[in-house]
Amino acid sequence: MRSVRPAAPQLAGMEPYDPKYLPADALLSANESPWEVDEALRREIARAVEAVPLNRYPDPLANEVRDSLAQEFGLARDQVLVGNGGDELLFNVALAWGGPGRTFLNLPPTFSVYEANARLTGTTVVNVPRREDFSLDEQAVLARVSQGDVDCIILTSPNNPTGQCVPEEFVRELLDATDALVFVDEAYGEFSGRSVVPLLAEHRNLLVLRTFSKAYRLAGARMGYVLGDPEVIQELVKVRQPYSVDAVSQAIARVVCQNRASFADGIALTITERERVMRELAHIPGVEVFPSDANFVLVRMEGASGVWEDLYARGVLVRDFSRAPRLENCLRVSIGSPDENNRFLRALREVVEEGE
Ligand code: PMP
């Protein structure tokens, strides 16, 4: 054959996800932890990985990791599911709660993967845009779900890329107002000090996503998890790939789970640094800073895509959102180590002074 028939129609015109990763001295574009896992823990991980039989399939459901997480949150094993990063679980929810004839309520600007997953699975996407300040239009969301056709809604708390948490009162109100699956994405939850996990006790339509990629420094190992009602989890088990969470990642996550407390200092330092970076940004002329509960901040300034280039020329990689809808002139900057943050602030001051 000298030709191939077209792929599924929903792929037409779709751009593959591109994290726009480039080499740089200060990597502040992907909201990763700036720090490696501590030396002693890395040694423990190395021992655990060495003991993994590579010729055998892994435990499909990673039950030891599930049990550690269940214990941590005071839940049962069947209320926890782990995935190949939070990304896999987001896709599983799109498979299980979406599909042709089903409706997903999206709250842009937010994480672009949600809408892409909905489109891939043939799910109808209904958008309720955020307000000018990126807070949720709560009344519009409630009005839309009251029509009764929404199957799934994702609340991102803190939201990526805008940075703020959803008020818990609103999550409660929404959970009471609809039987749609309310999926609260807390990928950055550890940096906000808040969580809706306690609401699981009263609400069967709540599902919460968390990840080891950010606060637990394991973006490279791919390990995320959801917490929810056993029946919801069981539906996700039906659509997941049996061995998506490999044995090496399971071994790594087991060690990290057992040592979660040791990550508290890094989380606290990120929060302190976030507050400092926001304070310093507020003093740079022409830079608007949005409040953040996460390990990144969103800034808006004239000529942001040129600023992105000038920062990159100074060795600082941030994420350019200036071409994304509603995010014109916006850059998202991850909170790095104190040195990286200083480097970013210094570079930005220089760029702004040069432009004056
Ligand atoms: N949710 C949000 C809002 C994110 O920003 C990310 C990471 N970009 C994820 C989920 C998934 O992260 P991971 O697959 O690394 O767990």
PDB file of C-alpha atoms in Angstrom, residues 11 255 292 347:
ATOM      1  CA  LEU A  11      -7.987  13.274  15.581  1.00  0.00           C
ATOM      2  CA  VAL A 255       9.534   3.812  49.528  1.00  0.00           C
ATOM      3  CA  SER A 292      -1.363  31.332  43.712  1.00  0.00           C
ATOM      4  CA  ALA A 347      16.549  38.056  34.502  1.00  0.00           C
TER       5      ALA A 347
END
